[in-house]
PDB file of C-alpha atoms and ligand atoms in Angstrom:
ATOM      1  CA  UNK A   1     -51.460  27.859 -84.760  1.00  0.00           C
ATOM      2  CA  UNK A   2     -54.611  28.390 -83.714  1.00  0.00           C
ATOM      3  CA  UNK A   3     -56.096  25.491 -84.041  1.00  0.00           C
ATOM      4  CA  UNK A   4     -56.603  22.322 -81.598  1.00  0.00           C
ATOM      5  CA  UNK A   5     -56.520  18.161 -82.819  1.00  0.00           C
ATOM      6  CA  UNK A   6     -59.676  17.930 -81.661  1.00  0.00           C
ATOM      7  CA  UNK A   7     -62.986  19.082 -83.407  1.00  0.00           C
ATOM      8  CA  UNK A   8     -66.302  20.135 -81.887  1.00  0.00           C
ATOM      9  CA  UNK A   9     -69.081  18.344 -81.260  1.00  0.00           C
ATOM     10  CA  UNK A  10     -71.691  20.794 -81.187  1.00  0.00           C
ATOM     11  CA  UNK A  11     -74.945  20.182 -83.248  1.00  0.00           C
ATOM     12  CA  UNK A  12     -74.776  20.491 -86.789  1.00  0.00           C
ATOM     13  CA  UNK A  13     -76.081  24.048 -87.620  1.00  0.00           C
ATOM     14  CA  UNK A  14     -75.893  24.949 -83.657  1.00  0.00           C
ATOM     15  CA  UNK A  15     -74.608  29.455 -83.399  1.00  0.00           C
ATOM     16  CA  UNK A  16     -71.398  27.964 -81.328  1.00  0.00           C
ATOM     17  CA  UNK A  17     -69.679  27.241 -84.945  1.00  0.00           C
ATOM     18  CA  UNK A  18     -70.221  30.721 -85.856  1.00  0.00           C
ATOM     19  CA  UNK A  19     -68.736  32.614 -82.799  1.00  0.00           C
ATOM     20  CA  UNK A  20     -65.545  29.905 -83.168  1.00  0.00           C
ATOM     21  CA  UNK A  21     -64.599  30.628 -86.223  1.00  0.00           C
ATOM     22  CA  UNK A  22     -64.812  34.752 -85.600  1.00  0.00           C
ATOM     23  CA  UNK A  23     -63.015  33.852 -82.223  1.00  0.00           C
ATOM     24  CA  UNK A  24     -60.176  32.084 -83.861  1.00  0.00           C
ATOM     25  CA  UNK A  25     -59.734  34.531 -87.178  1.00  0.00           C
ATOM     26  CA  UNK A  26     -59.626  37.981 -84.676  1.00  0.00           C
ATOM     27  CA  UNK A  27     -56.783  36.242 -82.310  1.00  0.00           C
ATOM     28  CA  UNK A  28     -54.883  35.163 -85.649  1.00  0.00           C
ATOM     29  CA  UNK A  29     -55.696  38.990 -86.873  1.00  0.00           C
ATOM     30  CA  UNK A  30     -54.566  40.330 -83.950  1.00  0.00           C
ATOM     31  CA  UNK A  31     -51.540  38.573 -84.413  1.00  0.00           C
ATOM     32  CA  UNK A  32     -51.947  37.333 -80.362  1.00  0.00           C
ATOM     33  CA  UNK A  33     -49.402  34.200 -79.479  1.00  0.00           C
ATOM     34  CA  UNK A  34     -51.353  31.412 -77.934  1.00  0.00           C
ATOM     35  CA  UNK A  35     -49.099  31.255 -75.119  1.00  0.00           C
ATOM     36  CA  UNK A  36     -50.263  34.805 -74.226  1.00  0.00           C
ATOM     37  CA  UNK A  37     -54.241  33.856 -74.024  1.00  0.00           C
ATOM     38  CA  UNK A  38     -56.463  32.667 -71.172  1.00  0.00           C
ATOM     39  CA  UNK A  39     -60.422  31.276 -72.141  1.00  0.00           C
ATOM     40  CA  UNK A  40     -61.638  30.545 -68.876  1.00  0.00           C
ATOM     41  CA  UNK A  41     -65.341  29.606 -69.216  1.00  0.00           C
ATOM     42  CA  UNK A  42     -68.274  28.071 -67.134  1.00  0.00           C
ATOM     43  CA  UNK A  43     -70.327  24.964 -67.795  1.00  0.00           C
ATOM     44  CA  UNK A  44     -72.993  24.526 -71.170  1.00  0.00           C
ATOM     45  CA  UNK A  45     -72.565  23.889 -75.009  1.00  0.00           C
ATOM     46  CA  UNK A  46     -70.948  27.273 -75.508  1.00  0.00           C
ATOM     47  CA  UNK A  47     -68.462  27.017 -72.699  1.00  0.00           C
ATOM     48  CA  UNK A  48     -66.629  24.072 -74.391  1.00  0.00           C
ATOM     49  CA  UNK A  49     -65.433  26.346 -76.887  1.00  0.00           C
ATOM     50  CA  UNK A  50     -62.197  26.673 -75.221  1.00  0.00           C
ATOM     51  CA  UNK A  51     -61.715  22.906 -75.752  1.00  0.00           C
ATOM     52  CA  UNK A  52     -61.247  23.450 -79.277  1.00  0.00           C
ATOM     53  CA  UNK A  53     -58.730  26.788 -79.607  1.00  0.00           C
ATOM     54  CA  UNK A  54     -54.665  26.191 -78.828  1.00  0.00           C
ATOM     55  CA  UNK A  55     -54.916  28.604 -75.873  1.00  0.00           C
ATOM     56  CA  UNK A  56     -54.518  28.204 -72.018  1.00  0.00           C
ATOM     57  CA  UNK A  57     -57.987  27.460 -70.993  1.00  0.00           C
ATOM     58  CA  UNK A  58     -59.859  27.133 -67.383  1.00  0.00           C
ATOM     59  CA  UNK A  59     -63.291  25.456 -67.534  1.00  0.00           C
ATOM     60  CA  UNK A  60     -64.613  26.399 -64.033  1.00  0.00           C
ATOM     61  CA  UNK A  61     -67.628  25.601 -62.112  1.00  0.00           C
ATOM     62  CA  UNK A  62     -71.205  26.751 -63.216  1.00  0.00           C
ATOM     63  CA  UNK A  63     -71.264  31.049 -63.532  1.00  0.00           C
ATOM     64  CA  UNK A  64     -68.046  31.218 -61.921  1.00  0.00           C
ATOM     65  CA  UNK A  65     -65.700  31.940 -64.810  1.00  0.00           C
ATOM     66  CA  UNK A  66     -65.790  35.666 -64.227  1.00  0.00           C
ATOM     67  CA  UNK A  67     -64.296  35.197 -60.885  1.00  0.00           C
ATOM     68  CA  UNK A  68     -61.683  33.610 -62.538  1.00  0.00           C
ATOM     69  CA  UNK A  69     -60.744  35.367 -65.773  1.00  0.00           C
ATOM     70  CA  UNK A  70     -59.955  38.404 -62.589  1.00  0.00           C
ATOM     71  CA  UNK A  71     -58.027  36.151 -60.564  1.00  0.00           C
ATOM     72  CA  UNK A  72     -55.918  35.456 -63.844  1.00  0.00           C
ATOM     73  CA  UNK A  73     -55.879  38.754 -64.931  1.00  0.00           C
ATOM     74  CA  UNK A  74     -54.477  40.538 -61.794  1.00  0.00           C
ATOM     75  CA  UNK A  75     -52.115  37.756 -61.211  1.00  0.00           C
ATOM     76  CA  UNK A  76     -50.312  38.339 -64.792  1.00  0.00           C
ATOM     77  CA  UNK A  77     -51.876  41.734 -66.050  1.00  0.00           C
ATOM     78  CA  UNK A  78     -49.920  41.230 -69.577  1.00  0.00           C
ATOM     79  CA  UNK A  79     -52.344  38.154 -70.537  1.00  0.00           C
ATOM     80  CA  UNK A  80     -54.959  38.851 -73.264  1.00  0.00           C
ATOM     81  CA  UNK A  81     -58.175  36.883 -70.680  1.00  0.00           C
ATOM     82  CA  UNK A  82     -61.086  36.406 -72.433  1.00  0.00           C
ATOM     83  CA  UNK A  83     -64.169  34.677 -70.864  1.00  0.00           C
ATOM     84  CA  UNK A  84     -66.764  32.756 -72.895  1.00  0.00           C
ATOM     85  CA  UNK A  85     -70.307  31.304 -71.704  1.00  0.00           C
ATOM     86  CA  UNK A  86     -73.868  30.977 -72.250  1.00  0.00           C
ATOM     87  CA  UNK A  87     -77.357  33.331 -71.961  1.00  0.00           C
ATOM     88  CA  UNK A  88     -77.871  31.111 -68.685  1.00  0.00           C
ATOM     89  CA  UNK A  89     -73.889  30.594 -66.885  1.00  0.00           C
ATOM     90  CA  UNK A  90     -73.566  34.538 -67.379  1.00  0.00           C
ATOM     91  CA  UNK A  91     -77.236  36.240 -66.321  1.00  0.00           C
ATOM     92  CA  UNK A  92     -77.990  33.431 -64.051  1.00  0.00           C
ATOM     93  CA  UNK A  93     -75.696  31.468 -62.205  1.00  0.00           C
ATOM     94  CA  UNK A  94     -73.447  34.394 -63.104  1.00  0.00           C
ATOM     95  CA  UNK A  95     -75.645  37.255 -62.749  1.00  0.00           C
ATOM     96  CA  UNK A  96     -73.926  38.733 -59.727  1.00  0.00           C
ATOM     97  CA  UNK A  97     -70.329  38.296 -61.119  1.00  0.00           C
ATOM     98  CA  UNK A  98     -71.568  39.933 -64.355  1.00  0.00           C
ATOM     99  CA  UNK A  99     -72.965  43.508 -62.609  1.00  0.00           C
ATOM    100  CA  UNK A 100     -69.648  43.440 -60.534  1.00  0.00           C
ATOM    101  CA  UNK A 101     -67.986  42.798 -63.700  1.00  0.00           C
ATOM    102  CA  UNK A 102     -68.997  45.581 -65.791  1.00  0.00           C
ATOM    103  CA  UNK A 103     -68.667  48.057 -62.899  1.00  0.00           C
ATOM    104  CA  UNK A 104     -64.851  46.836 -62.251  1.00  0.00           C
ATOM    105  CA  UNK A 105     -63.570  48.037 -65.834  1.00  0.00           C
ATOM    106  CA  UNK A 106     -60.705  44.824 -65.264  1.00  0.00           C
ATOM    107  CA  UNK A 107     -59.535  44.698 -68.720  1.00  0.00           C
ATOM    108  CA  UNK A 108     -61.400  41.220 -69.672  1.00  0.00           C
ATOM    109  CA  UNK A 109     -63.552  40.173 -72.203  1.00  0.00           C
ATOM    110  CA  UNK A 110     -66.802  38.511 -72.017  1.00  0.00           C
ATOM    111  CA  UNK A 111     -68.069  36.984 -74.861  1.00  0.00           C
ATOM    112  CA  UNK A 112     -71.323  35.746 -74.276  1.00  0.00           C
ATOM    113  CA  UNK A 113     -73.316  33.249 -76.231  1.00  0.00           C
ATOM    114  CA  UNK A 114     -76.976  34.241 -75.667  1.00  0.00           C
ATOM    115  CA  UNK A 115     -79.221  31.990 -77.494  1.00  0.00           C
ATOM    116  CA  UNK A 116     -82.047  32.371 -75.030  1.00  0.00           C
ATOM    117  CA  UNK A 117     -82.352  28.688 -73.645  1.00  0.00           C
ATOM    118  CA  UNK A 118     -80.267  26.245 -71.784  1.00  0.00           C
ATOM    119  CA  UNK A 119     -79.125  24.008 -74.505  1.00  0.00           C
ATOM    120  CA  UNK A 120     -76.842  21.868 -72.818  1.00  0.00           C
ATOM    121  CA  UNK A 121     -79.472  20.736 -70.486  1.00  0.00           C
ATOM    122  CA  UNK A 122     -82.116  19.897 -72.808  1.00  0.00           C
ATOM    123  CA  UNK A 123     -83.840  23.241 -72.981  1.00  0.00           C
ATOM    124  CA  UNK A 124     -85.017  24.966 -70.113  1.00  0.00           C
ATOM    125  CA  UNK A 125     -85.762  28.723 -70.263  1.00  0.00           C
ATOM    126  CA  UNK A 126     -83.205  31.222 -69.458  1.00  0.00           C
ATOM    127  CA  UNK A 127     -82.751  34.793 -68.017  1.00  0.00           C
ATOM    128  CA  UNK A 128     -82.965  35.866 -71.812  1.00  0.00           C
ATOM    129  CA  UNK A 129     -86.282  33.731 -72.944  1.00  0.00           C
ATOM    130  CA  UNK A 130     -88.804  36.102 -74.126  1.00  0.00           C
ATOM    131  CA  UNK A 131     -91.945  36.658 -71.886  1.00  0.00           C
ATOM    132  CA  UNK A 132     -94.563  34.072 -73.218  1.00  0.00           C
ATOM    133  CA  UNK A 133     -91.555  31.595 -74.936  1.00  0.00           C
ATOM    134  CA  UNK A 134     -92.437  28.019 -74.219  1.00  0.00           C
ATOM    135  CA  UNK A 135     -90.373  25.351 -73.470  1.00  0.00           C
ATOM    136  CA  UNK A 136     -90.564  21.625 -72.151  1.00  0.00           C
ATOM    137  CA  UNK A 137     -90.578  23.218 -68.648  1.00  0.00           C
ATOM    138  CA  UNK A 138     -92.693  25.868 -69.578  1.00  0.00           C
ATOM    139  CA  UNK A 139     -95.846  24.211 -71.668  1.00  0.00           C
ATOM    140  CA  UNK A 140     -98.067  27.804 -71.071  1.00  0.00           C
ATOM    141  CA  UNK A 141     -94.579  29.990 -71.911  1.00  0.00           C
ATOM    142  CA  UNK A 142     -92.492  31.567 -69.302  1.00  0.00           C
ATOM    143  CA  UNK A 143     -94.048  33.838 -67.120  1.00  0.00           C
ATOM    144  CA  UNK A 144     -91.098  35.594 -66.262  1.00  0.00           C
ATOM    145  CA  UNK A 145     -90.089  38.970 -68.204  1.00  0.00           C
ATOM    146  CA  UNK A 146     -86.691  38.460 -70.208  1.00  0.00           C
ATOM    147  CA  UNK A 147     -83.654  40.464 -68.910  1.00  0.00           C
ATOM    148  CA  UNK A 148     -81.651  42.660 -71.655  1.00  0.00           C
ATOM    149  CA  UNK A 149     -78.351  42.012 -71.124  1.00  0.00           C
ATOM    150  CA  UNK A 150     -77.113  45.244 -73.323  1.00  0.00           C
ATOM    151  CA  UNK A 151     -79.175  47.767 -70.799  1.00  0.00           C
ATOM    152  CA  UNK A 152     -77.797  46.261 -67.623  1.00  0.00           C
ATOM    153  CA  UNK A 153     -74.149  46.293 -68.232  1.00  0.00           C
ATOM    154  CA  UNK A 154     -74.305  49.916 -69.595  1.00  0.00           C
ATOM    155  CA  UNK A 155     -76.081  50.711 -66.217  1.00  0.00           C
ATOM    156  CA  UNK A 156     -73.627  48.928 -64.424  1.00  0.00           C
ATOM    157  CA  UNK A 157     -70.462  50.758 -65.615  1.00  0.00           C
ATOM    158  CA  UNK A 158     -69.324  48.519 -68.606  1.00  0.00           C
ATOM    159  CA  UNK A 159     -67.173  50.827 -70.731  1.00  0.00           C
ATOM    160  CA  UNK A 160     -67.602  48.386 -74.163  1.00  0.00           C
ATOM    161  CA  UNK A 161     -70.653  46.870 -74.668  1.00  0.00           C
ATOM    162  CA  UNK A 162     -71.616  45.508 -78.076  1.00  0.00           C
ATOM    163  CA  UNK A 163     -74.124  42.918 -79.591  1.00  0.00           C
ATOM    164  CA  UNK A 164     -73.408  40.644 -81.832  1.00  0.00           C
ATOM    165  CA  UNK A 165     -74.290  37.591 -84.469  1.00  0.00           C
ATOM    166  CA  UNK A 166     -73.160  34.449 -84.660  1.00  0.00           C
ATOM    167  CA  UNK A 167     -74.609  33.986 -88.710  1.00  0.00           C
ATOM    168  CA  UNK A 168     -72.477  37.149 -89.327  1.00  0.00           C
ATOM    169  CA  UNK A 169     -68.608  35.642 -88.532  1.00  0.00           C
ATOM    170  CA  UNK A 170     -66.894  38.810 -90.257  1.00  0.00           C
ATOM    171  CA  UNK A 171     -69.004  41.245 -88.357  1.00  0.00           C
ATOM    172  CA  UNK A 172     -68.301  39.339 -85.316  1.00  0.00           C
ATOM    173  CA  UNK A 173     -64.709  38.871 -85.929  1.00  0.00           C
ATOM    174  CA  UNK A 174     -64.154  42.538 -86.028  1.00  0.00           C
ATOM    175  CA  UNK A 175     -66.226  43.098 -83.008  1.00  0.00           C
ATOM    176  CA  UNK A 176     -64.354  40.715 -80.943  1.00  0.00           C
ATOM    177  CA  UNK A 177     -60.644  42.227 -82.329  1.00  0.00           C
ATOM    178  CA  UNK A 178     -62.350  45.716 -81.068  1.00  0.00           C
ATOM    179  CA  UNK A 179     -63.400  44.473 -77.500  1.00  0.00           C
ATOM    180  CA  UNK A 180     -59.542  42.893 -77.367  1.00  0.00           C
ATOM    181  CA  UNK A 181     -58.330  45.828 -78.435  1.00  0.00           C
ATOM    182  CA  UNK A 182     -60.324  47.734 -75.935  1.00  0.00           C
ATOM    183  CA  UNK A 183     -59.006  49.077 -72.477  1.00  0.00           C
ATOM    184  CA  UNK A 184     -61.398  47.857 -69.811  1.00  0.00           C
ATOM    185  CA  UNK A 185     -63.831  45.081 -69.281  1.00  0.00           C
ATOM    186  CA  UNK A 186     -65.698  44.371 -72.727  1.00  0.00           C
ATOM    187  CA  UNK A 187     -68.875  43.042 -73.392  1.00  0.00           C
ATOM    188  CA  UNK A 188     -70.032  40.965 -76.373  1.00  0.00           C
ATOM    189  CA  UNK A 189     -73.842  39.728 -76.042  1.00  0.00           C
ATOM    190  CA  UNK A 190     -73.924  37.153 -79.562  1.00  0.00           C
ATOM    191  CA  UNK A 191     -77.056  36.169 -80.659  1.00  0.00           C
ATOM    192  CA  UNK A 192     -76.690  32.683 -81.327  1.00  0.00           C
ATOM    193  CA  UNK A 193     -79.484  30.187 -82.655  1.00  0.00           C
ATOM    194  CA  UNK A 194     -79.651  26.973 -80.894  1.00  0.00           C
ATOM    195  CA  UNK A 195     -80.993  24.822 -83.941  1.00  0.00           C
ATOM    196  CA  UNK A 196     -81.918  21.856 -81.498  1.00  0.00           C
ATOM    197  CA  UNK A 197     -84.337  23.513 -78.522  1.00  0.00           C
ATOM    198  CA  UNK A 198     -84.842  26.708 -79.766  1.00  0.00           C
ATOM    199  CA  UNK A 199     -87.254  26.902 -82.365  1.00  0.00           C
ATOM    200  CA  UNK A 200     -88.152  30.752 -82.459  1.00  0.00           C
ATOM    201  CA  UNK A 201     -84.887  32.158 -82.170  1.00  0.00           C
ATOM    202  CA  UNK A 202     -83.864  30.920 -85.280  1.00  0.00           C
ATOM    203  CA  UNK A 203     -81.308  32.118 -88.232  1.00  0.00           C
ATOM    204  CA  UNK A 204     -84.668  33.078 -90.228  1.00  0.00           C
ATOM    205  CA  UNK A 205     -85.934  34.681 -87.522  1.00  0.00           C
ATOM    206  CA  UNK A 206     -82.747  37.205 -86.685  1.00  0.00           C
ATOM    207  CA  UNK A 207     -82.000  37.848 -90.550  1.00  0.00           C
ATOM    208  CA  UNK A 208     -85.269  39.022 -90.557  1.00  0.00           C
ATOM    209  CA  UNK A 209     -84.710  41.840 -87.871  1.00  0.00           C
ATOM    210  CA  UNK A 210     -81.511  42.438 -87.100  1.00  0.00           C
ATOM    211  CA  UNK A 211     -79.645  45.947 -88.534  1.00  0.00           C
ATOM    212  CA  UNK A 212     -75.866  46.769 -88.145  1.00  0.00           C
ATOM    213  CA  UNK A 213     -74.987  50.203 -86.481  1.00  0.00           C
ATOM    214  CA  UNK A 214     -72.703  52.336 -88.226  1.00  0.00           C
ATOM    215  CA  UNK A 215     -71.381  53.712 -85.125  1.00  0.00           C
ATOM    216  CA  UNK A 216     -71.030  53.686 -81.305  1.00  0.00           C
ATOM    217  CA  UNK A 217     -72.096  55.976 -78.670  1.00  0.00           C
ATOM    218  CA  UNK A 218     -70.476  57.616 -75.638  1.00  0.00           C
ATOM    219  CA  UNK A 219     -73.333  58.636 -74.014  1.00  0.00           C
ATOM    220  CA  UNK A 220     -75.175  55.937 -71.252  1.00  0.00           C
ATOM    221  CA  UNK A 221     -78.404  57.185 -72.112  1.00  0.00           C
ATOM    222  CA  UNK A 222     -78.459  57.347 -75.523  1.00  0.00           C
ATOM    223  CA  UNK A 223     -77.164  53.860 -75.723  1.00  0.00           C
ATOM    224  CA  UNK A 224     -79.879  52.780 -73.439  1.00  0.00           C
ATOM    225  CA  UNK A 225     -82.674  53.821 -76.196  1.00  0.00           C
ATOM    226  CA  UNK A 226     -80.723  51.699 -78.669  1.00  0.00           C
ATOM    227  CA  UNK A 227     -80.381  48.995 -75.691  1.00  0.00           C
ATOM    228  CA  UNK A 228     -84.123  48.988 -75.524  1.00  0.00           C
ATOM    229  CA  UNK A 229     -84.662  47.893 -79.712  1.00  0.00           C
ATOM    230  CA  UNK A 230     -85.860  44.165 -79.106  1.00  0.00           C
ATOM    231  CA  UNK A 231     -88.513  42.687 -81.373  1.00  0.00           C
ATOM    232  CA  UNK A 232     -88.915  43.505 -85.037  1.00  0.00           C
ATOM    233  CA  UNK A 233     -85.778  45.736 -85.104  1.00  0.00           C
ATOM    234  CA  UNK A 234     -82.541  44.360 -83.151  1.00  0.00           C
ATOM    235  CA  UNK A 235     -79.265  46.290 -83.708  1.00  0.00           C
ATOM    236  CA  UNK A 236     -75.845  44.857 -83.603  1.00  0.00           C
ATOM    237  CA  UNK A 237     -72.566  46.482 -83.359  1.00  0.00           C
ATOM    238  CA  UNK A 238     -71.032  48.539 -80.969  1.00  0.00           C
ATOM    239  CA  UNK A 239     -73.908  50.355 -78.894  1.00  0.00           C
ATOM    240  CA  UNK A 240     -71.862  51.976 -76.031  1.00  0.00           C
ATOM    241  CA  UNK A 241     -68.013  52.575 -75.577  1.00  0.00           C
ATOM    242  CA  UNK A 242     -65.883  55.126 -73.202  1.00  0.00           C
ATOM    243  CA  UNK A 243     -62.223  55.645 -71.879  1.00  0.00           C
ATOM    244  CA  UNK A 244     -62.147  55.240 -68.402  1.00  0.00           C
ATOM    245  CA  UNK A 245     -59.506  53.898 -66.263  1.00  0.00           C
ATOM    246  CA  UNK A 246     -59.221  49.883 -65.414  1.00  0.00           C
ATOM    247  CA  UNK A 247     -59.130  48.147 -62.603  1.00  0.00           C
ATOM    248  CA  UNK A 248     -55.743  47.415 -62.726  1.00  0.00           C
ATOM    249  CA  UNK A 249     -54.524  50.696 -63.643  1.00  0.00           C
ATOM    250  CA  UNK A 250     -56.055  51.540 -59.482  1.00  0.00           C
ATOM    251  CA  UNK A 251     -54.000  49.614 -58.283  1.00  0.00           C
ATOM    252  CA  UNK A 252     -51.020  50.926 -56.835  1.00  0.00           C
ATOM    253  CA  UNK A 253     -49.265  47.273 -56.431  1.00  0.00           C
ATOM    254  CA  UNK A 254     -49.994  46.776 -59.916  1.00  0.00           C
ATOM    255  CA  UNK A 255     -49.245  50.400 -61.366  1.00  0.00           C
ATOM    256  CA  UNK A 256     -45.872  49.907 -59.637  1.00  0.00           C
ATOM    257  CA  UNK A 257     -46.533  53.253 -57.629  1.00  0.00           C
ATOM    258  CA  UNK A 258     -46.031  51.076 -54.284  1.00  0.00           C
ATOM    259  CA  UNK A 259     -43.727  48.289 -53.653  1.00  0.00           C
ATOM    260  CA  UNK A 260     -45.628  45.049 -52.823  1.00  0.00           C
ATOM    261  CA  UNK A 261     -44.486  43.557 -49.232  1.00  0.00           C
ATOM    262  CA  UNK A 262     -42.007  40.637 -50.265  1.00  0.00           C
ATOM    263  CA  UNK A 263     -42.847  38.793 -46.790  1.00  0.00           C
ATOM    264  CA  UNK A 264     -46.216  39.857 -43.904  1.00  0.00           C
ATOM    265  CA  UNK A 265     -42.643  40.321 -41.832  1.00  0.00           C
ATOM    266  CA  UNK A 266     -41.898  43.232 -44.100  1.00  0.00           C
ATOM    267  CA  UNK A 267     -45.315  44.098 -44.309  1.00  0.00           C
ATOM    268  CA  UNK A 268     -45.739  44.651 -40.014  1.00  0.00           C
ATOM    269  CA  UNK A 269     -42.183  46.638 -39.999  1.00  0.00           C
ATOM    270  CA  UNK A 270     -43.948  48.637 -42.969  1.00  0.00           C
ATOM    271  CA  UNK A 271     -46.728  49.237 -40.425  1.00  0.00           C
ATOM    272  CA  UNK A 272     -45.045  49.983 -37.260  1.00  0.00           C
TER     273      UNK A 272
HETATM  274 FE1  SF4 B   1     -75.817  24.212 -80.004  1.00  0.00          FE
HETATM  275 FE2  SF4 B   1     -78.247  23.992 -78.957  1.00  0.00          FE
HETATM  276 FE3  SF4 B   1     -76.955  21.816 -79.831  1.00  0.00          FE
HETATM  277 FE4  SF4 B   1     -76.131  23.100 -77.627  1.00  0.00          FE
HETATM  278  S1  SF4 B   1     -78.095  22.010 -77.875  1.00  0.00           S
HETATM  279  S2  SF4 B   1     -74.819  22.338 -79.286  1.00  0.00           S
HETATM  280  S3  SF4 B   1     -76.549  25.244 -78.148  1.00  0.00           S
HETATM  281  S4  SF4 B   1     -77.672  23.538 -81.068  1.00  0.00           S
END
């Protein structure tokens, strides 16, 4: 079972219920045991999500849940480790972890929750705020140009990177299953309305531009032109996706091609 005791407490309406419920139905489609699953997320509405699904869970410090989804994943490389967070743990306080992410290939997924503000904190702009969006801390809009998540991780290596919405569960379900299934690190940017402090970014707004892709591309530039739709058309789906070997298939100590050192005394005999 899938489910926790406890229920959330996000705001009624708020994207987070969305991206739940497509979380929970791909793991019980997927047919994944609990006992098998690591969430490890970061700090803000959407990280709390792994309060409220019967996993193992690791709510780390602020943008640092990246770090730790790799820890966990090279300790126990059988582990299905998925990492969820917000627009502003992941491109800010994570930013660096996120380029070093996609470039690894480690086979984890990063589901992120981008609804273009920091919600937890009362609504401050984030990385993903369009250019001009105004906020309580930014009464003459944000001055700042808005990163796009989708073109930097294809330019930093990601082999699976895909956009999705959180009004859309099915769509998003099967997204997520596809990222799990996935070999390599896999990227889910979800467009998800924050009904309290975002107030352009809304459902309304999204249904009225957003278009599914009926397929995925292999090539890094091609994906970039689809990357760069923002505005009055936005495509979800899968926009980029290769084979390419993981992290942890490099690794000799983990590919079982070397024998790890069972003490550093074995280790210096190893080296003399
Ligand atoms: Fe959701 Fe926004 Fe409320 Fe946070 S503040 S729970 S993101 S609606």
């Amino acid at each position: 079972m899938i489910e926790t005791k406890g229920k959330p407490n996000w705001c009624p309406g708020c994207g987070n219920y969305g991206i739940w419920e497509s979380l929970k139905g791909a793991i019980k489609e997927l047919k994944l045991k609990s006992e098998n699953i690591v969430i490890t997320s970061g700090i803000g509405c959407s990280s709390k999500i792994s309060h409220w699904i019967r996993t193992y869970a690791l709510n780390g410090l602020h943008g640092r849940a990246l770090p730790l989804a790799e820890g966990i994943k090279l300790a126990n490389p059988k582990l299905t480790v998925i990492t969820c967070g917000g627009d502003g743990d992941g491109y800010a306080e994570g930013g660096n972890h996120f380029i070093h992410f996609c470039r690894s290939n480690i086979n984890v997924k990063y589901f992120v929750h981008d609804n273009q503000i920091y919600g937890l904190t009362k609504g401050q702009p984030s990385p993903t705020s369009d250019e001009g969006f105004i906020t309580k801390t930014t009464p003459y809009g944000t001055i700042e140009k808005a990163i796009n998540p989708i073109l930097l991780a294809i330019a930093s290596g990601a082999t699976f990177v895909a956009r999705g919405y959180a009004g859309d569960i099915n769509h998003l379900k099967n997204l997520m299953k596809q990222a799990i299934k996935h070999k390599g690190a896999a990227i889910i940017d979800i467009l998800q309305p924050c009904v309290s402090f975002n107030n352009k970014n809304t459902y309304k707004w999204y249904q009225e531009r957003i278009y599914k892709l009926e397929k995925s591309s292999d090539s890094r530039i091609e994906a970039m032109k689809i990357a760069e739709q923002w505005g009055k058309k936005i495509p979800i789906g899968i926009i980029y996706q290769s084979n390419e070997p993981t992290y942890e298939e490099r690794i000799p100590a983990i590919n079982n091609k070397t024998k790890p050192a069972n003490s550093i005394k074995s280790l210096i005999d190893e080296l003399k």
